[in-house]
Structures are given as C-alpha cells and as structure tokens.
mmCIF file of C-alpha atoms in Angstrom:
data_model
loop_
_atom_site.group_PDB
_atom_site.id
_atom_site.type_symbol
_atom_site.label_atom_id
_atom_site.label_comp_id
_atom_site.label_asym_id
_atom_site.label_seq_id
_atom_site.Cartn_x
_atom_site.Cartn_y
_atom_site.Cartn_z
ATOM 1 C CA UNK A 1 11.842 -21.263 -5.430
ATOM 2 C CA UNK A 2 13.231 -18.473 -7.586
ATOM 3 C CA UNK A 3 15.898 -19.373 -10.093
ATOM 4 C CA UNK A 4 18.813 -17.622 -8.416
ATOM 5 C CA UNK A 5 22.458 -18.455 -8.179
ATOM 6 C CA UNK A 6 22.230 -19.705 -4.599
ATOM 7 C CA UNK A 7 20.769 -22.906 -6.051
ATOM 8 C CA UNK A 8 23.922 -23.710 -8.008
ATOM 9 C CA UNK A 9 26.834 -21.714 -6.576
ATOM 10 C CA UNK A 10 28.417 -22.790 -3.322
ATOM 11 C CA UNK A 11 28.987 -19.160 -2.339
ATOM 12 C CA UNK A 12 26.107 -16.819 -3.046
ATOM 13 C CA UNK A 13 27.582 -13.299 -2.965
ATOM 14 C CA UNK A 14 25.823 -10.716 -0.793
ATOM 15 C CA UNK A 15 26.707 -7.020 -0.892
ATOM 16 C CA UNK A 16 25.533 -4.879 2.032
ATOM 17 C CA UNK A 17 25.283 -1.216 1.011
ATOM 18 C CA UNK A 18 25.867 1.050 4.019
ATOM 19 C CA UNK A 19 24.890 4.707 3.705
ATOM 20 C CA UNK A 20 25.535 7.517 6.154
ATOM 21 C CA UNK A 21 23.526 7.213 9.398
ATOM 22 C CA UNK A 22 23.187 3.463 8.902
ATOM 23 C CA UNK A 23 21.420 1.566 11.687
ATOM 24 C CA UNK A 24 24.074 -0.506 13.448
ATOM 25 C CA UNK A 25 21.949 -3.591 14.118
ATOM 26 C CA UNK A 26 20.614 -3.638 10.559
ATOM 27 C CA UNK A 27 24.167 -3.466 9.247
ATOM 28 C CA UNK A 28 25.297 -6.484 11.258
ATOM 29 C CA UNK A 29 22.223 -8.645 10.698
ATOM 30 C CA UNK A 30 23.033 -10.005 7.195
ATOM 31 C CA UNK A 31 26.564 -11.068 8.099
ATOM 32 C CA UNK A 32 25.378 -12.744 11.297
ATOM 33 C CA UNK A 33 22.380 -14.593 9.889
ATOM 34 C CA UNK A 34 23.663 -15.506 6.428
ATOM 35 C CA UNK A 35 27.071 -16.290 7.925
ATOM 36 C CA UNK A 36 25.577 -19.153 9.937
ATOM 37 C CA UNK A 37 23.872 -20.825 6.937
ATOM 38 C CA UNK A 38 25.547 -24.063 5.875
ATOM 39 C CA UNK A 39 24.666 -26.257 2.897
ATOM 40 C CA UNK A 40 24.293 -30.058 2.958
ATOM 41 C CA UNK A 41 28.092 -30.430 3.087
ATOM 42 C CA UNK A 42 28.312 -27.943 5.986
ATOM 43 C CA UNK A 43 29.995 -25.367 3.778
ATOM 44 C CA UNK A 44 29.125 -21.693 4.081
ATOM 45 C CA UNK A 45 26.254 -20.975 1.718
ATOM 46 C CA UNK A 46 26.851 -17.210 1.483
ATOM 47 C CA UNK A 47 29.646 -14.668 1.503
ATOM 48 C CA UNK A 48 28.791 -11.227 2.888
ATOM 49 C CA UNK A 49 30.741 -8.019 2.245
ATOM 50 C CA UNK A 50 30.051 -4.356 3.008
ATOM 51 C CA UNK A 51 30.430 -1.407 0.659
ATOM 52 C CA UNK A 52 29.781 2.341 0.695
ATOM 53 C CA UNK A 53 29.669 4.992 -2.028
ATOM 54 C CA UNK A 54 33.235 5.792 -3.000
ATOM 55 C CA UNK A 55 34.474 3.413 -0.309
ATOM 56 C CA UNK A 56 34.036 6.320 2.112
ATOM 57 C CA UNK A 57 33.648 5.835 5.878
ATOM 58 C CA UNK A 58 30.045 6.304 7.010
ATOM 59 C CA UNK A 59 28.558 7.064 10.407
ATOM 60 C CA UNK A 60 26.435 4.465 12.152
ATOM 61 C CA UNK A 61 23.636 5.459 14.517
ATOM 62 C CA UNK A 62 25.265 3.908 17.639
ATOM 63 C CA UNK A 63 28.128 6.385 17.251
ATOM 64 C CA UNK A 64 30.823 4.395 15.466
ATOM 65 C CA UNK A 65 32.211 4.666 11.948
ATOM 66 C CA UNK A 66 32.089 1.982 9.273
ATOM 67 C CA UNK A 67 35.366 1.594 7.378
ATOM 68 C CA UNK A 68 34.450 -0.371 4.248
ATOM 69 C CA UNK A 69 36.728 -2.437 2.051
ATOM 70 C CA UNK A 70 34.633 -1.931 -1.098
ATOM 71 C CA UNK A 71 32.899 0.772 -3.087
ATOM 72 C CA UNK A 72 29.796 0.573 -5.251
ATOM 73 C CA UNK A 73 31.588 -1.707 -7.696
ATOM 74 C CA UNK A 74 30.763 -4.542 -5.295
ATOM 75 C CA UNK A 75 27.151 -4.302 -6.478
ATOM 76 C CA UNK A 76 28.218 -5.160 -10.025
ATOM 77 C CA UNK A 77 28.895 -8.815 -9.173
ATOM 78 C CA UNK A 78 26.639 -9.412 -6.150
ATOM 79 C CA UNK A 79 23.880 -12.010 -6.332
ATOM 80 C CA UNK A 80 21.973 -10.186 -3.581
ATOM 81 C CA UNK A 81 22.177 -6.533 -2.519
ATOM 82 C CA UNK A 82 20.943 -5.554 0.955
ATOM 83 C CA UNK A 83 20.318 -1.973 2.103
ATOM 84 C CA UNK A 84 20.170 -1.622 5.918
ATOM 85 C CA UNK A 85 18.033 1.048 7.545
ATOM 86 C CA UNK A 86 19.080 4.686 7.884
ATOM 87 C CA UNK A 87 17.889 7.167 10.512
ATOM 88 C CA UNK A 88 18.754 10.428 8.772
ATOM 89 C CA UNK A 89 19.767 11.879 5.427
ATOM 90 C CA UNK A 90 17.966 12.882 2.255
ATOM 91 C CA UNK A 91 16.312 9.467 1.788
ATOM 92 C CA UNK A 92 14.352 10.099 4.983
ATOM 93 C CA UNK A 93 13.717 13.832 4.609
ATOM 94 C CA UNK A 94 12.913 14.389 0.937
ATOM 95 C CA UNK A 95 12.941 10.940 -0.655
ATOM 96 C CA UNK A 96 16.149 11.323 -2.666
ATOM 97 C CA UNK A 97 19.541 9.604 -2.731
ATOM 98 C CA UNK A 98 22.815 10.233 -4.514
ATOM 99 C CA UNK A 99 22.493 9.617 -8.272
ATOM 100 C CA UNK A 100 25.424 7.187 -8.237
ATOM 101 C CA UNK A 101 23.759 5.095 -5.524
ATOM 102 C CA UNK A 102 20.455 5.055 -7.391
ATOM 103 C CA UNK A 103 22.171 4.059 -10.621
ATOM 104 C CA UNK A 104 24.144 1.267 -8.929
ATOM 105 C CA UNK A 105 21.027 -0.202 -7.305
ATOM 106 C CA UNK A 106 19.018 -0.065 -10.512
ATOM 107 C CA UNK A 107 21.860 -1.608 -12.506
ATOM 108 C CA UNK A 108 22.132 -4.468 -10.022
ATOM 109 C CA UNK A 109 18.406 -5.145 -10.273
ATOM 110 C CA UNK A 110 18.368 -4.962 -14.058
ATOM 111 C CA UNK A 111 21.287 -7.380 -14.153
ATOM 112 C CA UNK A 112 19.193 -9.909 -12.217
ATOM 113 C CA UNK A 113 20.375 -9.442 -8.619
ATOM 114 C CA UNK A 114 17.981 -9.841 -5.724
ATOM 115 C CA UNK A 115 17.455 -6.538 -3.875
ATOM 116 C CA UNK A 116 16.551 -6.380 -0.174
ATOM 117 C CA UNK A 117 16.059 -3.715 2.456
ATOM 118 C CA UNK A 118 15.863 -3.818 6.229
ATOM 119 C CA UNK A 119 13.693 -1.332 8.125
ATOM 120 C CA UNK A 120 14.012 2.185 6.674
ATOM 121 C CA UNK A 121 16.299 0.879 3.957
ATOM 122 C CA UNK A 122 12.998 0.762 2.040
ATOM 123 C CA UNK A 123 13.236 4.576 1.768
ATOM 124 C CA UNK A 124 16.479 4.086 -0.185
ATOM 125 C CA UNK A 125 14.979 1.499 -2.532
ATOM 126 C CA UNK A 126 11.937 3.718 -3.079
ATOM 127 C CA UNK A 127 14.149 6.715 -3.825
ATOM 128 C CA UNK A 128 15.905 4.599 -6.466
ATOM 129 C CA UNK A 129 12.523 3.848 -8.062
ATOM 130 C CA UNK A 130 12.704 0.129 -7.307
ATOM 131 C CA UNK A 131 9.479 0.011 -5.294
ATOM 132 C CA UNK A 132 7.110 1.911 -7.608
ATOM 133 C CA UNK A 133 3.990 -0.183 -8.161
ATOM 134 C CA UNK A 134 5.253 -2.859 -5.776
ATOM 135 C CA UNK A 135 4.034 -4.061 -2.415
ATOM 136 C CA UNK A 136 6.582 -3.243 0.297
ATOM 137 C CA UNK A 137 6.935 -2.581 4.008
ATOM 138 C CA UNK A 138 9.075 -0.612 6.438
ATOM 139 C CA UNK A 139 9.072 0.210 10.157
ATOM 140 C CA UNK A 140 5.515 1.024 11.265
ATOM 141 C CA UNK A 141 6.656 4.267 12.934
ATOM 142 C CA UNK A 142 7.759 5.666 9.544
ATOM 143 C CA UNK A 143 4.800 4.453 7.484
ATOM 144 C CA UNK A 144 3.027 7.820 7.313
ATOM 145 C CA UNK A 145 6.161 9.632 6.141
ATOM 146 C CA UNK A 146 6.842 6.867 3.617
ATOM 147 C CA UNK A 147 3.320 7.254 2.212
ATOM 148 C CA UNK A 148 3.887 10.989 1.821
ATOM 149 C CA UNK A 149 7.212 10.658 0.011
ATOM 150 C CA UNK A 150 6.355 7.609 -2.100
ATOM 151 C CA UNK A 151 2.630 7.478 -2.904
ATOM 152 C CA UNK A 152 3.201 5.086 -5.818
ATOM 153 C CA UNK A 153 4.395 2.283 -3.519
ATOM 154 C CA UNK A 154 1.838 -0.188 -2.159
ATOM 155 C CA UNK A 155 3.023 0.008 1.453
ATOM 156 C CA UNK A 156 1.794 -2.617 3.921
ATOM 157 C CA UNK A 157 2.893 -1.518 7.418
ATOM 158 C CA UNK A 158 1.250 -4.505 9.120
ATOM 159 C CA UNK A 159 3.615 -7.290 8.014
ATOM 160 C CA UNK A 160 7.114 -8.312 9.089
ATOM 161 C CA UNK A 161 8.420 -8.588 5.536
ATOM 162 C CA UNK A 162 7.309 -8.596 1.909
ATOM 163 C CA UNK A 163 8.724 -10.814 -0.838
ATOM 164 C CA UNK A 164 7.779 -9.303 -4.205
ATOM 165 C CA UNK A 165 9.685 -11.282 -6.824
ATOM 166 C CA UNK A 166 13.316 -10.082 -6.639
ATOM 167 C CA UNK A 167 12.642 -7.095 -4.387
ATOM 168 C CA UNK A 168 12.197 -7.841 -0.684
ATOM 169 C CA UNK A 169 11.582 -5.416 2.174
ATOM 170 C CA UNK A 170 11.288 -5.889 5.930
ATOM 171 C CA UNK A 171 9.911 -4.037 8.911
ATOM 172 C CA UNK A 172 12.059 -2.618 11.679
ATOM 173 C CA UNK A 173 15.135 -4.017 13.380
ATOM 174 C CA UNK A 174 14.511 -7.682 14.297
ATOM 175 C CA UNK A 175 12.254 -8.153 11.259
ATOM 176 C CA UNK A 176 15.470 -8.043 9.232
ATOM 177 C CA UNK A 177 16.371 -11.363 10.874
ATOM 178 C CA UNK A 178 12.992 -12.778 9.824
ATOM 179 C CA UNK A 179 13.625 -11.683 6.237
ATOM 180 C CA UNK A 180 17.132 -13.158 6.118
ATOM 181 C CA UNK A 181 15.843 -16.504 7.434
ATOM 182 C CA UNK A 182 13.053 -16.406 4.839
ATOM 183 C CA UNK A 183 15.635 -15.960 2.090
ATOM 184 C CA UNK A 184 17.734 -18.853 3.412
ATOM 185 C CA UNK A 185 14.588 -21.004 3.532
ATOM 186 C CA UNK A 186 13.741 -20.008 -0.049
ATOM 187 C CA UNK A 187 17.259 -20.708 -1.297
ATOM 188 C CA UNK A 188 18.162 -23.836 0.670
ATOM 189 C CA UNK A 189 15.068 -25.204 2.430
ATOM 190 C CA UNK A 190 13.656 -25.286 5.937
ATOM 191 C CA UNK A 191 16.332 -27.498 7.492
ATOM 192 C CA UNK A 192 19.179 -25.118 6.582
ATOM 193 C CA UNK A 193 17.121 -22.105 7.722
ATOM 194 C CA UNK A 194 16.192 -23.814 10.992
ATOM 195 C CA UNK A 195 19.849 -24.577 11.755
ATOM 196 C CA UNK A 196 20.778 -20.966 11.060
ATOM 197 C CA UNK A 197 17.995 -19.806 13.388
ATOM 198 C CA UNK A 198 19.176 -22.127 16.159
ATOM 199 C CA UNK A 199 22.716 -20.833 15.748
ATOM 200 C CA UNK A 200 21.438 -17.261 16.115
ATOM 201 C CA UNK A 201 19.175 -18.288 19.030
ATOM 202 C CA UNK A 202 16.051 -16.925 17.346
ATOM 203 C CA UNK A 203 12.797 -18.592 16.273
ATOM 204 C CA UNK A 204 12.967 -19.931 12.694
ATOM 205 C CA UNK A 205 9.592 -18.375 11.927
ATOM 206 C CA UNK A 206 7.953 -15.555 13.860
ATOM 207 C CA UNK A 207 4.187 -15.377 13.787
ATOM 208 C CA UNK A 208 2.127 -12.299 13.160
ATOM 209 C CA UNK A 209 2.931 -8.864 11.853
ATOM 210 C CA UNK A 210 3.863 -5.398 13.084
ATOM 211 C CA UNK A 211 0.374 -4.771 14.428
ATOM 212 C CA UNK A 212 1.269 -6.575 17.649
ATOM 213 C CA UNK A 213 4.152 -4.133 18.271
ATOM 214 C CA UNK A 214 2.510 -0.824 17.368
ATOM 215 C CA UNK A 215 1.965 1.520 20.292
ATOM 216 C CA UNK A 216 -1.726 2.129 20.943
ATOM 217 C CA UNK A 217 -2.787 5.384 22.605
ATOM 218 C CA UNK A 218 -5.521 3.563 24.531
ATOM 219 C CA UNK A 219 -4.720 0.185 26.123
ATOM 220 C CA UNK A 220 -6.726 -2.640 24.609
ATOM 221 C CA UNK A 221 -9.077 -4.731 26.699
ATOM 222 C CA UNK A 222 -7.248 -7.603 28.309
ATOM 223 C CA UNK A 223 -8.221 -10.820 26.518
ATOM 224 C CA UNK A 224 -6.732 -14.217 27.086
ATOM 225 C CA UNK A 225 -4.160 -15.178 24.487
ATOM 226 C CA UNK A 226 -4.802 -17.555 21.618
ATOM 227 C CA UNK A 227 -1.285 -18.991 21.984
ATOM 228 C CA UNK A 228 -2.376 -22.145 23.877
ATOM 229 C CA UNK A 229 -4.907 -22.906 21.129
ATOM 230 C CA UNK A 230 -2.228 -22.426 18.460
ATOM 231 C CA UNK A 231 0.105 -24.816 20.249
ATOM 232 C CA UNK A 232 -2.758 -27.323 20.614
ATOM 233 C CA UNK A 233 -3.413 -27.100 16.872
ATOM 234 C CA UNK A 234 0.278 -27.553 16.025
ATOM 235 C CA UNK A 235 0.234 -30.905 17.790
ATOM 236 C CA UNK A 236 -2.769 -31.972 15.703
ATOM 237 C CA UNK A 237 -1.937 -30.832 12.194
ATOM 238 C CA UNK A 238 -2.795 -34.313 10.927
ATOM 239 C CA UNK A 239 -6.324 -34.046 12.335
ATOM 240 C CA UNK A 240 -9.295 -31.899 11.267
ATOM 241 C CA UNK A 241 -9.177 -28.694 13.328
ATOM 242 C CA UNK A 242 -12.134 -26.336 13.102
ATOM 243 C CA UNK A 243 -12.458 -22.696 14.062
ATOM 244 C CA UNK A 244 -14.994 -23.695 16.710
ATOM 245 C CA UNK A 245 -12.485 -26.189 18.182
ATOM 246 C CA UNK A 246 -9.883 -23.444 18.510
ATOM 247 C CA UNK A 247 -12.340 -20.972 20.018
ATOM 248 C CA UNK A 248 -13.521 -23.516 22.580
ATOM 249 C CA UNK A 249 -9.913 -24.264 23.572
ATOM 250 C CA UNK A 250 -9.520 -20.533 24.331
ATOM 251 C CA UNK A 251 -12.938 -20.282 26.017
ATOM 252 C CA UNK A 252 -13.997 -17.536 23.632
ATOM 253 C CA UNK A 253 -16.795 -17.062 21.162
ATOM 254 C CA UNK A 254 -15.842 -17.695 17.546
ATOM 255 C CA UNK A 255 -16.127 -13.984 16.781
ATOM 256 C CA UNK A 256 -13.948 -12.881 19.717
ATOM 257 C CA UNK A 257 -11.402 -15.614 19.037
ATOM 258 C CA UNK A 258 -11.117 -14.682 15.348
ATOM 259 C CA UNK A 259 -10.595 -11.011 16.176
ATOM 260 C CA UNK A 260 -8.009 -11.767 18.864
ATOM 261 C CA UNK A 261 -6.245 -14.353 16.699
ATOM 262 C CA UNK A 262 -5.771 -11.893 13.853
ATOM 263 C CA UNK A 263 -4.526 -9.208 16.258
ATOM 264 C CA UNK A 264 -1.889 -11.608 17.635
ATOM 265 C CA UNK A 265 -0.752 -13.283 14.408
ATOM 266 C CA UNK A 266 -1.761 -10.982 11.582
ATOM 267 C CA UNK A 267 -3.586 -13.921 9.943
ATOM 268 C CA UNK A 268 -6.998 -15.500 10.059
ATOM 269 C CA UNK A 269 -7.135 -18.897 11.811
ATOM 270 C CA UNK A 270 -7.613 -20.637 8.456
ATOM 271 C CA UNK A 271 -4.623 -18.850 6.882
ATOM 272 C CA UNK A 272 -2.442 -19.617 9.890
ATOM 273 C CA UNK A 273 -3.400 -23.299 9.927
ATOM 274 C CA UNK A 274 -2.680 -23.615 6.202
ATOM 275 C CA UNK A 275 0.724 -21.987 6.714
ATOM 276 C CA UNK A 276 1.570 -24.366 9.560
ATOM 277 C CA UNK A 277 0.564 -27.409 7.514
ATOM 278 C CA UNK A 278 2.534 -26.237 4.502
ATOM 279 C CA UNK A 279 5.663 -25.625 6.592
ATOM 280 C CA UNK A 280 5.297 -29.049 8.237
ATOM 281 C CA UNK A 281 4.897 -30.717 4.856
ATOM 282 C CA UNK A 282 8.048 -28.995 3.593
ATOM 283 C CA UNK A 283 10.010 -30.241 6.590
ATOM 284 C CA UNK A 284 8.747 -33.805 6.111
ATOM 285 C CA UNK A 285 9.666 -33.704 2.426
ATOM 286 C CA UNK A 286 13.169 -32.516 3.304
ATOM 287 C CA UNK A 287 13.948 -34.813 6.219
ATOM 288 C CA UNK A 288 11.997 -38.069 5.736
ATOM 289 C CA UNK A 289 11.464 -40.752 3.133
ATOM 290 C CA UNK A 290 7.688 -40.780 3.589
ATOM 291 C CA UNK A 291 5.684 -41.041 0.393
ATOM 292 C CA UNK A 292 3.899 -37.945 -0.910
ATOM 293 C CA UNK A 293 0.580 -39.455 0.223
ATOM 294 C CA UNK A 294 1.942 -40.044 3.735
ATOM 295 C CA UNK A 295 3.345 -36.500 3.931
ATOM 296 C CA UNK A 296 -0.021 -35.123 2.824
ATOM 297 C CA UNK A 297 -1.852 -37.065 5.541
ATOM 298 C CA UNK A 298 0.615 -36.221 8.315
ATOM 299 C CA UNK A 299 0.538 -32.534 7.432
ATOM 300 C CA UNK A 300 -3.253 -32.486 7.419
ATOM 301 C CA UNK A 301 -3.888 -32.057 3.695
ATOM 302 C CA UNK A 302 -5.520 -35.461 3.407
ATOM 303 C CA UNK A 303 -4.553 -36.206 -0.192
ATOM 304 C CA UNK A 304 -1.463 -35.814 -2.325
ATOM 305 C CA UNK A 305 -3.536 -33.749 -4.771
ATOM 306 C CA UNK A 306 -4.359 -31.196 -2.064
ATOM 307 C CA UNK A 307 -0.716 -30.984 -0.994
ATOM 308 C CA UNK A 308 0.397 -30.659 -4.606
ATOM 309 C CA UNK A 309 -2.030 -27.815 -5.201
ATOM 310 C CA UNK A 310 -0.912 -25.942 -2.093
ATOM 311 C CA UNK A 311 2.836 -26.259 -2.781
ATOM 312 C CA UNK A 312 2.362 -25.238 -6.385
ATOM 313 C CA UNK A 313 0.374 -22.202 -5.297
ATOM 314 C CA UNK A 314 2.897 -21.126 -2.645
ATOM 315 C CA UNK A 315 6.213 -22.255 -4.116
ATOM 316 C CA UNK A 316 5.523 -22.892 -7.774
ATOM 317 C CA UNK A 317 6.672 -26.535 -7.683
ATOM 318 C CA UNK A 318 5.111 -29.949 -6.938
ATOM 319 C CA UNK A 319 6.156 -31.938 -3.819
ATOM 320 C CA UNK A 320 8.429 -34.289 -5.774
ATOM 321 C CA UNK A 321 10.444 -31.405 -7.210
ATOM 322 C CA UNK A 322 10.689 -29.712 -3.821
ATOM 323 C CA UNK A 323 11.981 -32.948 -2.293
ATOM 324 C CA UNK A 324 14.601 -33.474 -5.009
ATOM 325 C CA UNK A 325 15.829 -29.919 -4.500
ATOM 326 C CA UNK A 326 16.015 -29.795 -0.729
ATOM 327 C CA UNK A 327 16.056 -33.262 0.838
ATOM 328 C CA UNK A 328 19.288 -33.933 2.690
ATOM 329 C CA UNK A 329 20.901 -37.164 1.402
ATOM 330 C CA UNK A 330 21.628 -39.928 3.911
ATOM 331 C CA UNK A 331 25.262 -41.037 4.309
ATOM 332 C CA UNK A 332 24.609 -44.019 2.016
ATOM 333 C CA UNK A 333 23.199 -41.932 -0.826
ATOM 334 C CA UNK A 334 25.222 -39.896 -3.292
ATOM 335 C CA UNK A 335 24.712 -36.151 -3.206
ATOM 336 C CA UNK A 336 22.505 -35.147 -6.187
ATOM 337 C CA UNK A 337 24.345 -33.323 -8.928
#
C-alpha cells in the first residue's frame, strides 16, 4: 500500500536497465508480466521500456544482442526501475559498476522511484550502494559470493523475493515473475494480479522459498508431502484449524510435520495459515459486498477487530480503506474518483 504513482496514474512507467551479459529471461519478464496487467477499465496499468548505458547494444546470455531505444535518461522519469540479472562483468567479479550507472540508479531512488532487481541484478543494486543495511535476496547459487562482496547487506537466500520499502529484490529466474506479480498486487489488488497471472499461465502466488530448490549433496529422507494437508486447510479457512489437525491429515507427528512443512513452504504452519487467511480476506474485500464482520468470519479471523489488526500490520490500512481502494465497481456503480 505504498504511496506510489501507480495508484493515480493510468500508466505507471517502468524502465528496465539492461547491462552487458544480461540474462535473457530476466530481461523479458517485466514486459511480459506487467504488460498483461489491466486496471478496472481494462486499460494497461504499466508501460515498460528498456534502456542501456549510452543507448549501447548489450549482449544477452542466450547469445543475442539487445538494441535499446533509450539511454540512462529513461531512469530520470521512471516510476519503477528494474535491473535484470547479469551472468558476468565487474558487478559479479569485484562488486563494482560503471559510475554513470551507479549515479543514475541512486538518483532515481532519491527522486522517489521504486527500485527492483531480478536474480543477480541484486549485485548491481548492491554495487550502487542501494542495498547497504537492507534485507535483500538473490539466486541461492550466488549467495556466498554476494556475502563476500557485500558484507553490509542483510542477505536472505531462502526467500523468493524481498520487499524492503522502495527497494525490492528477487531470487533467480522465475522468482522475478513472483516479484512482478507481488508489485501488481501491491499497486492494484489481488484481482488484477490474479488476472495477470492467469494470462501468463503461472500461479498468482507461489508458496515457499528457495530452500526447496537448492541442490543438496545428500538426498533427503523421503517424507510424504504436506501439500494435501495445505489444500485441506485452504478449503476450511473459515474453521479453526490446529497444527495437530494438519499433522494428523498428513499422518505425521507434529514435530515431523512442522519440520517438513517449513522445508516445503519456507513458513511455519501458523505463518502460512495466517497468510492464506489474509489473502482470502483481501480477495473477499475486493470482489464481494460482504460486511467487514462477514469477511472476517469467512476468512477465519472470527472478528472484524482481528481482521483489522492483521491488515493494518501487513498492509498499513484498515479493511474499509483497502476495499475503497481496490474493490471493482459493479456496472451500476460509478467508478470512484
């Protein structure tokens, strides 16, 4: 619920900064995901353009060249700046970038733009000094090298993305899609983000963190998955669901279930259940005319006070404000100014 220009402008401007050795998939992700986002009037919510230093062609890792239409001046007016991953260059080897690139990124941030990175694009943001003292993430395979080059960054290699105020970072490759959908959800609500996800044929919210994808030198013991228990709980968000209930559904002890659940989702069962209930409450607020009390009961919070506390803690606004901001008007209602 940040106060950014996507809330008021019909076309939030996104600048994608491509550097030499840019990762091809990372480069295309913002245009694909943000390009599918439509507001309540089905208008494009974002414009996405690519730039390079000096408007020079840059090499992409799949073997093609990027011929940009803009130079670094594009960052001067962008509402959001995204740095895709790179697989070579000084940002990866010694933690430095061209002074003009660093200055342009810092100027954009100081002006109030939102700054994002995908995968090893975090090395670029760190080299510009934008991640010092912040929590951030990058691809798990590069975490050790990142720690060495940037010890002043609070790196969390276990998550898919990190949202730290106006600086957002994501893990490798497909996690860039997760981050873009998170931004759309933050700017325009769950319904718009869900439609964008369906258009891209990806899940609107991916559970867990990078831990489930990290290669382990020794295969783990084969345990049954907690997925059936999670699906069972999703169908009963309005009911009390205990940790023992979930463990019994999986035919595990509470201790084994908790350990396996965290390994699969990156969250404790209680944290996951709270996240599911919050997301369901947001969707009900956006798409129904249920009262706040009814939304609270259907989402499993029990009381409007509990729902209000949770939304304020997670989003910084009460349910009524969230609904006014994001609920899609019916054909008989006027669109809110």
